């Protein structure tokens, strides 16, 4: 169902819906943007917070739209902010791309599912990109699409870790946590977005996850999956990694916003970005 239905409520951001050149090679991107941004502190929903005077969401959509491979962007907006997001994207003139807005859900997974349902038939490659990653370079977007075009069913951009990572037994806040193991850092990657998928694969794992959630609700639910590739893994699919970029980091805490402002200022100074 998820794979075939065109969501009747998807709102194009301009009055005249642009034609999507829906060949199999053109990718559609879903941008989950419905989170509160609790770790960033009090204020507007994170996607609407500003970076260099422009909302994070607008940066993220622009970053995707910059790729010639992307023909359509579907934004999953905070449910109470759909009209505001439509107006916002319209006012920032993202010419030449078909941009649509749907109401997001209570979890990231649900927001992605709702966005997926708004992608028209004929599109075979889907990207999922966090609104909270405003500065992803276009080369990363292109590399992910290229890997899907080359035959991978699920692709994630990722970078090596700087810190050593330990698995612990979580304790109440403030209590020391026993270490269980130290995985070999050379085999670990920090995963970013956009993640890219064969559309049918992503639809299938979201449908399966929804069915499982319903079954598991009585038993306290399933462990949360924090990215879409995680769903592919859960159901036995093969995910591959391509090089990400340090500037594709996620704005999660206040310090991330400080870093993002610095990166943007450097780009603006160096190339009038
Ligand atoms: N997201 C979403 N719908 C939700 C929750 C999250 O679309 N119900 C989106 C966020 O808007 C963000 C992305 O998923 O672009 C990554 O999530 P995260 O960084 O965790 O953002 P928030 O959930 O907003 O932040 P926090 O967890 O600190 O509240
Ligand atoms: Mg969150």
PDB file of N, CA, C and O in Angstrom, residues 64-112:
ATOM      1  N   UNK A  64      19.552  19.246  -0.977  1.00  0.00           N
ATOM      2  CA  UNK A  64      19.079  18.144  -1.823  1.00  0.00           C
ATOM      3  C   UNK A  64      18.777  18.639  -3.236  1.00  0.00           C
ATOM      4  O   UNK A  64      19.115  17.997  -4.233  1.00  0.00           O
ATOM      5  N   UNK A  65      18.129  19.804  -3.307  1.00  0.00           N
ATOM      6  CA  UNK A  65      17.694  20.344  -4.601  1.00  0.00           C
ATOM      7  C   UNK A  65      18.889  20.685  -5.490  1.00  0.00           C
ATOM      8  O   UNK A  65      18.781  20.737  -6.709  1.00  0.00           O
ATOM      9  N   UNK A  66      20.028  20.912  -4.852  1.00  0.00           N
ATOM     10  CA  UNK A  66      21.245  21.222  -5.594  1.00  0.00           C
ATOM     11  C   UNK A  66      21.707  20.033  -6.454  1.00  0.00           C
ATOM     12  O   UNK A  66      22.466  20.201  -7.410  1.00  0.00           O
ATOM     13  N   UNK A  67      21.279  18.843  -6.082  1.00  0.00           N
ATOM     14  CA  UNK A  67      21.685  17.658  -6.836  1.00  0.00           C
ATOM     15  C   UNK A  67      20.796  17.493  -8.062  1.00  0.00           C
ATOM     16  O   UNK A  67      19.565  17.476  -7.944  1.00  0.00           O
ATOM     17  N   UNK A  68      21.421  17.295  -9.223  1.00  0.00           N
ATOM     18  CA  UNK A  68      20.642  17.088 -10.456  1.00  0.00           C
ATOM     19  C   UNK A  68      19.894  15.764 -10.408  1.00  0.00           C
ATOM     20  O   UNK A  68      18.956  15.551 -11.161  1.00  0.00           O
ATOM     21  N   UNK A  69      20.322  14.875  -9.523  1.00  0.00           N
ATOM     22  CA  UNK A  69      19.682  13.554  -9.437  1.00  0.00           C
ATOM     23  C   UNK A  69      18.333  13.607  -8.722  1.00  0.00           C
ATOM     24  O   UNK A  69      17.542  12.686  -8.829  1.00  0.00           O
ATOM     25  N   UNK A  70      18.092  14.694  -7.982  1.00  0.00           N
ATOM     26  CA  UNK A  70      16.876  14.772  -7.165  1.00  0.00           C
ATOM     27  C   UNK A  70      15.809  15.584  -7.898  1.00  0.00           C
ATOM     28  O   UNK A  70      16.025  16.749  -8.222  1.00  0.00           O
ATOM     29  N   UNK A  71      14.654  14.967  -8.157  1.00  0.00           N
ATOM     30  CA  UNK A  71      13.599  15.658  -8.895  1.00  0.00           C
ATOM     31  C   UNK A  71      12.440  16.103  -8.032  1.00  0.00           C
ATOM     32  O   UNK A  71      11.652  16.964  -8.418  1.00  0.00           O
ATOM     33  N   UNK A  72      12.316  15.515  -6.849  1.00  0.00           N
ATOM     34  CA  UNK A  72      11.172  15.782  -5.979  1.00  0.00           C
ATOM     35  C   UNK A  72      11.617  15.714  -4.523  1.00  0.00           C
ATOM     36  O   UNK A  72      12.397  14.829  -4.162  1.00  0.00           O
ATOM     37  N   UNK A  73      11.139  16.658  -3.717  1.00  0.00           N
ATOM     38  CA  UNK A  73      11.408  16.608  -2.274  1.00  0.00           C
ATOM     39  C   UNK A  73      10.073  16.639  -1.539  1.00  0.00           C
ATOM     40  O   UNK A  73       9.243  17.518  -1.795  1.00  0.00           O
ATOM     41  N   UNK A  74       9.876  15.666  -0.654  1.00  0.00           N
ATOM     42  CA  UNK A  74       8.669  15.642   0.183  1.00  0.00           C
ATOM     43  C   UNK A  74       9.085  15.911   1.624  1.00  0.00           C
ATOM     44  O   UNK A  74       9.862  15.147   2.208  1.00  0.00           O
ATOM     45  N   UNK A  75       8.580  16.987   2.181  1.00  0.00           N
ATOM     46  CA  UNK A  75       8.913  17.360   3.553  1.00  0.00           C
ATOM     47  C   UNK A  75       7.806  16.873   4.489  1.00  0.00           C
ATOM     48  O   UNK A  75       6.623  17.118   4.233  1.00  0.00           O
ATOM     49  N   UNK A  76       8.193  16.178   5.554  1.00  0.00           N
ATOM     50  CA  UNK A  76       7.232  15.798   6.597  1.00  0.00           C
ATOM     51  C   UNK A  76       7.337  16.832   7.710  1.00  0.00           C
ATOM     52  O   UNK A  76       8.292  16.836   8.486  1.00  0.00           O
ATOM     53  N   UNK A  77       6.375  17.739   7.731  1.00  0.00           N
ATOM     54  CA  UNK A  77       6.437  18.910   8.613  1.00  0.00           C
ATOM     55  C   UNK A  77       5.819  18.608   9.974  1.00  0.00           C
ATOM     56  O   UNK A  77       5.044  17.651  10.105  1.00  0.00           O
ATOM     57  N   UNK A  78       6.125  19.430  10.973  1.00  0.00           N
ATOM     58  CA  UNK A  78       5.397  19.279  12.248  1.00  0.00           C
ATOM     59  C   UNK A  78       3.904  19.377  11.941  1.00  0.00           C
ATOM     60  O   UNK A  78       3.487  20.275  11.191  1.00  0.00           O
ATOM     61  N   UNK A  79       3.075  18.452  12.479  1.00  0.00           N
ATOM     62  CA  UNK A  79       1.661  18.402  12.072  1.00  0.00           C
ATOM     63  C   UNK A  79       0.942  19.742  12.219  1.00  0.00           C
ATOM     64  O   UNK A  79       0.114  20.091  11.390  1.00  0.00           O
ATOM     65  N   UNK A  80       1.310  20.516  13.243  1.00  0.00           N
ATOM     66  CA  UNK A  80       0.629  21.801  13.449  1.00  0.00           C
ATOM     67  C   UNK A  80       1.249  22.912  12.596  1.00  0.00           C
ATOM     68  O   UNK A  80       0.754  24.043  12.591  1.00  0.00           O
ATOM     69  N   UNK A  81       2.319  22.566  11.858  1.00  0.00           N
ATOM     70  CA  UNK A  81       3.035  23.620  11.135  1.00  0.00           C
ATOM     71  C   UNK A  81       3.057  23.452   9.626  1.00  0.00           C
ATOM     72  O   UNK A  81       3.914  24.030   8.951  1.00  0.00           O
ATOM     73  N   UNK A  82       2.116  22.670   9.084  1.00  0.00           N
ATOM     74  CA  UNK A  82       2.163  22.381   7.645  1.00  0.00           C
ATOM     75  C   UNK A  82       2.033  23.663   6.815  1.00  0.00           C
ATOM     76  O   UNK A  82       2.837  23.918   5.906  1.00  0.00           O
ATOM     77  N   UNK A  83       1.047  24.490   7.145  1.00  0.00           N
ATOM     78  CA  UNK A  83       0.823  25.715   6.356  1.00  0.00           C
ATOM     79  C   UNK A  83       2.052  26.625   6.454  1.00  0.00           C
ATOM     80  O   UNK A  83       2.486  27.223   5.452  1.00  0.00           O
ATOM     81  N   UNK A  84       2.619  26.703   7.655  1.00  0.00           N
ATOM     82  CA  UNK A  84       3.794  27.550   7.864  1.00  0.00           C
ATOM     83  C   UNK A  84       4.976  27.056   7.014  1.00  0.00           C
ATOM     84  O   UNK A  84       5.694  27.840   6.398  1.00  0.00           O
ATOM     85  N   UNK A  85       5.133  25.738   6.958  1.00  0.00           N
ATOM     86  CA  UNK A  85       6.253  25.173   6.187  1.00  0.00           C
ATOM     87  C   UNK A  85       6.039  25.370   4.689  1.00  0.00           C
ATOM     88  O   UNK A  85       6.983  25.697   3.960  1.00  0.00           O
ATOM     89  N   UNK A  86       4.810  25.218   4.229  1.00  0.00           N
ATOM     90  CA  UNK A  86       4.517  25.469   2.808  1.00  0.00           C
ATOM     91  C   UNK A  86       4.891  26.912   2.461  1.00  0.00           C
ATOM     92  O   UNK A  86       5.589  27.177   1.464  1.00  0.00           O
ATOM     93  N   UNK A  87       4.465  27.851   3.294  1.00  0.00           N
ATOM     94  CA  UNK A  87       4.743  29.272   3.040  1.00  0.00           C
ATOM     95  C   UNK A  87       6.243  29.554   3.068  1.00  0.00           C
ATOM     96  O   UNK A  87       6.782  30.283   2.234  1.00  0.00           O
ATOM     97  N   UNK A  88       6.901  28.923   4.028  1.00  0.00           N
ATOM     98  CA  UNK A  88       8.340  29.116   4.203  1.00  0.00           C
ATOM     99  C   UNK A  88       9.120  28.651   2.970  1.00  0.00           C
ATOM    100  O   UNK A  88       9.990  29.360   2.458  1.00  0.00           O
ATOM    101  N   UNK A  89       8.790  27.452   2.485  1.00  0.00           N
ATOM    102  CA  UNK A  89       9.514  26.907   1.331  1.00  0.00           C
ATOM    103  C   UNK A  89       9.205  27.725   0.080  1.00  0.00           C
ATOM    104  O   UNK A  89      10.088  27.968  -0.749  1.00  0.00           O
ATOM    105  N   UNK A  90       7.966  28.179  -0.038  1.00  0.00           N
ATOM    106  CA  UNK A  90       7.596  29.035  -1.170  1.00  0.00           C
ATOM    107  C   UNK A  90       8.401  30.325  -1.151  1.00  0.00           C
ATOM    108  O   UNK A  90       8.897  30.779  -2.181  1.00  0.00           O
ATOM    109  N   UNK A  91       8.540  30.903   0.043  1.00  0.00           N
ATOM    110  CA  UNK A  91       9.184  32.223   0.133  1.00  0.00           C
ATOM    111  C   UNK A  91      10.688  32.136  -0.100  1.00  0.00           C
ATOM    112  O   UNK A  91      11.339  33.147  -0.329  1.00  0.00           O
ATOM    113  N   UNK A  92      11.247  30.917  -0.023  1.00  0.00           N
ATOM    114  CA  UNK A  92      12.692  30.800  -0.241  1.00  0.00           C
ATOM    115  C   UNK A  92      13.033  30.343  -1.654  1.00  0.00           C
ATOM    116  O   UNK A  92      14.175  29.948  -1.912  1.00  0.00           O
ATOM    117  N   UNK A  93      12.032  30.391  -2.546  1.00  0.00           N
ATOM    118  CA  UNK A  93      12.277  30.190  -3.978  1.00  0.00           C
ATOM    119  C   UNK A  93      13.199  29.036  -4.320  1.00  0.00           C
ATOM    120  O   UNK A  93      14.345  29.248  -4.689  1.00  0.00           O
ATOM    121  N   UNK A  94      12.708  27.814  -4.188  1.00  0.00           N
ATOM    122  CA  UNK A  94      13.528  26.652  -4.555  1.00  0.00           C
ATOM    123  C   UNK A  94      13.121  26.233  -5.962  1.00  0.00           C
ATOM    124  O   UNK A  94      12.401  25.265  -6.167  1.00  0.00           O
ATOM    125  N   UNK A  95      13.590  27.009  -6.921  1.00  0.00           N
ATOM    126  CA  UNK A  95      13.103  26.853  -8.295  1.00  0.00           C
ATOM    127  C   UNK A  95      13.491  25.531  -8.935  1.00  0.00           C
ATOM    128  O   UNK A  95      14.529  24.974  -8.656  1.00  0.00           O
ATOM    129  N   UNK A  96      12.616  25.098  -9.830  1.00  0.00           N
ATOM    130  CA  UNK A  96      12.951  23.963 -10.687  1.00  0.00           C
ATOM    131  C   UNK A  96      12.731  22.606 -10.059  1.00  0.00           C
ATOM    132  O   UNK A  96      12.889  21.593 -10.713  1.00  0.00           O
ATOM    133  N   UNK A  97      12.387  22.557  -8.781  1.00  0.00           N
ATOM    134  CA  UNK A  97      12.152  21.267  -8.146  1.00  0.00           C
ATOM    135  C   UNK A  97      10.708  21.202  -7.685  1.00  0.00           C
ATOM    136  O   UNK A  97      10.105  22.216  -7.333  1.00  0.00           O
ATOM    137  N   UNK A  98      10.187  19.988  -7.689  1.00  0.00           N
ATOM    138  CA  UNK A  98       8.847  19.730  -7.183  1.00  0.00           C
ATOM    139  C   UNK A  98       8.991  19.513  -5.672  1.00  0.00           C
ATOM    140  O   UNK A  98       9.653  18.566  -5.253  1.00  0.00           O
ATOM    141  N   UNK A  99       8.419  20.402  -4.877  1.00  0.00           N
ATOM    142  CA  UNK A  99       8.556  20.286  -3.419  1.00  0.00           C
ATOM    143  C   UNK A  99       7.169  20.178  -2.804  1.00  0.00           C
ATOM    144  O   UNK A  99       6.294  21.008  -3.103  1.00  0.00           O
ATOM    145  N   UNK A 100       6.963  19.157  -2.029  1.00  0.00           N
ATOM    146  CA  UNK A 100       5.641  18.935  -1.442  1.00  0.00           C
ATOM    147  C   UNK A 100       5.768  18.797   0.066  1.00  0.00           C
ATOM    148  O   UNK A 100       6.841  18.439   0.571  1.00  0.00           O
ATOM    149  N   UNK A 101       4.659  19.055   0.742  1.00  0.00           N
ATOM    150  CA  UNK A 101       4.684  19.010   2.202  1.00  0.00           C
ATOM    151  C   UNK A 101       3.551  18.126   2.694  1.00  0.00           C
ATOM    152  O   UNK A 101       2.413  18.260   2.230  1.00  0.00           O
ATOM    153  N   UNK A 102       3.874  17.219   3.630  1.00  0.00           N
ATOM    154  CA  UNK A 102       2.843  16.431   4.309  1.00  0.00           C
ATOM    155  C   UNK A 102       3.014  16.632   5.804  1.00  0.00           C
ATOM    156  O   UNK A 102       4.060  17.100   6.264  1.00  0.00           O
ATOM    157  N   UNK A 103       1.970  16.290   6.553  1.00  0.00           N
ATOM    158  CA  UNK A 103       2.076  16.333   8.016  1.00  0.00           C
ATOM    159  C   UNK A 103       2.904  15.139   8.472  1.00  0.00           C
ATOM    160  O   UNK A 103       2.661  14.008   8.033  1.00  0.00           O
ATOM    161  N   UNK A 104       3.882  15.378   9.335  1.00  0.00           N
ATOM    162  CA  UNK A 104       4.706  14.302   9.876  1.00  0.00           C
ATOM    163  C   UNK A 104       3.996  13.573  11.003  1.00  0.00           C
ATOM    164  O   UNK A 104       2.818  13.832  11.290  1.00  0.00           O
ATOM    165  N   UNK A 105       4.700  12.657  11.639  1.00  0.00           N
ATOM    166  CA  UNK A 105       4.090  11.832  12.672  1.00  0.00           C
ATOM    167  C   UNK A 105       4.749  11.987  14.032  1.00  0.00           C
ATOM    168  O   UNK A 105       5.582  12.869  14.239  1.00  0.00           O
ATOM    169  N   UNK A 106       4.395  11.077  14.938  1.00  0.00           N
ATOM    170  CA  UNK A 106       4.861  11.161  16.325  1.00  0.00           C
ATOM    171  C   UNK A 106       6.295  10.672  16.482  1.00  0.00           C
ATOM    172  O   UNK A 106       6.972  11.005  17.453  1.00  0.00           O
ATOM    173  N   UNK A 107       6.765   9.845  15.543  1.00  0.00           N
ATOM    174  CA  UNK A 107       8.155   9.382  15.569  1.00  0.00           C
ATOM    175  C   UNK A 107       8.781   9.668  14.210  1.00  0.00           C
ATOM    176  O   UNK A 107       8.079   9.859  13.211  1.00  0.00           O
ATOM    177  N   UNK A 108      10.121   9.623  14.179  1.00  0.00           N
ATOM    178  CA  UNK A 108      10.809   9.836  12.898  1.00  0.00           C
ATOM    179  C   UNK A 108      10.361   8.792  11.887  1.00  0.00           C
ATOM    180  O   UNK A 108      10.102   9.105  10.721  1.00  0.00           O
ATOM    181  N   UNK A 109      10.259   7.558  12.361  1.00  0.00           N
ATOM    182  CA  UNK A 109       9.863   6.471  11.459  1.00  0.00           C
ATOM    183  C   UNK A 109       8.499   6.748  10.832  1.00  0.00           C
ATOM    184  O   UNK A 109       8.295   6.543   9.637  1.00  0.00           O
ATOM    185  N   UNK A 110       7.579   7.234  11.654  1.00  0.00           N
ATOM    186  CA  UNK A 110       6.231   7.529  11.140  1.00  0.00           C
ATOM    187  C   UNK A 110       6.289   8.700  10.147  1.00  0.00           C
ATOM    188  O   UNK A 110       5.611   8.689   9.121  1.00  0.00           O
ATOM    189  N   UNK A 111       7.099   9.694  10.451  1.00  0.00           N
ATOM    190  CA  UNK A 111       7.223  10.836   9.535  1.00  0.00           C
ATOM    191  C   UNK A 111       7.749  10.382   8.178  1.00  0.00           C
ATOM    192  O   UNK A 111       7.255  10.806   7.127  1.00  0.00           O
ATOM    193  N   UNK A 112       8.745   9.495   8.187  1.00  0.00           N
ATOM    194  CA  UNK A 112       9.290   8.987   6.921  1.00  0.00           C
ATOM    195  C   UNK A 112       8.213   8.205   6.179  1.00  0.00           C
ATOM    196  O   UNK A 112       8.032   8.364   4.964  1.00  0.00           O
TER     197      UNK A 112
END
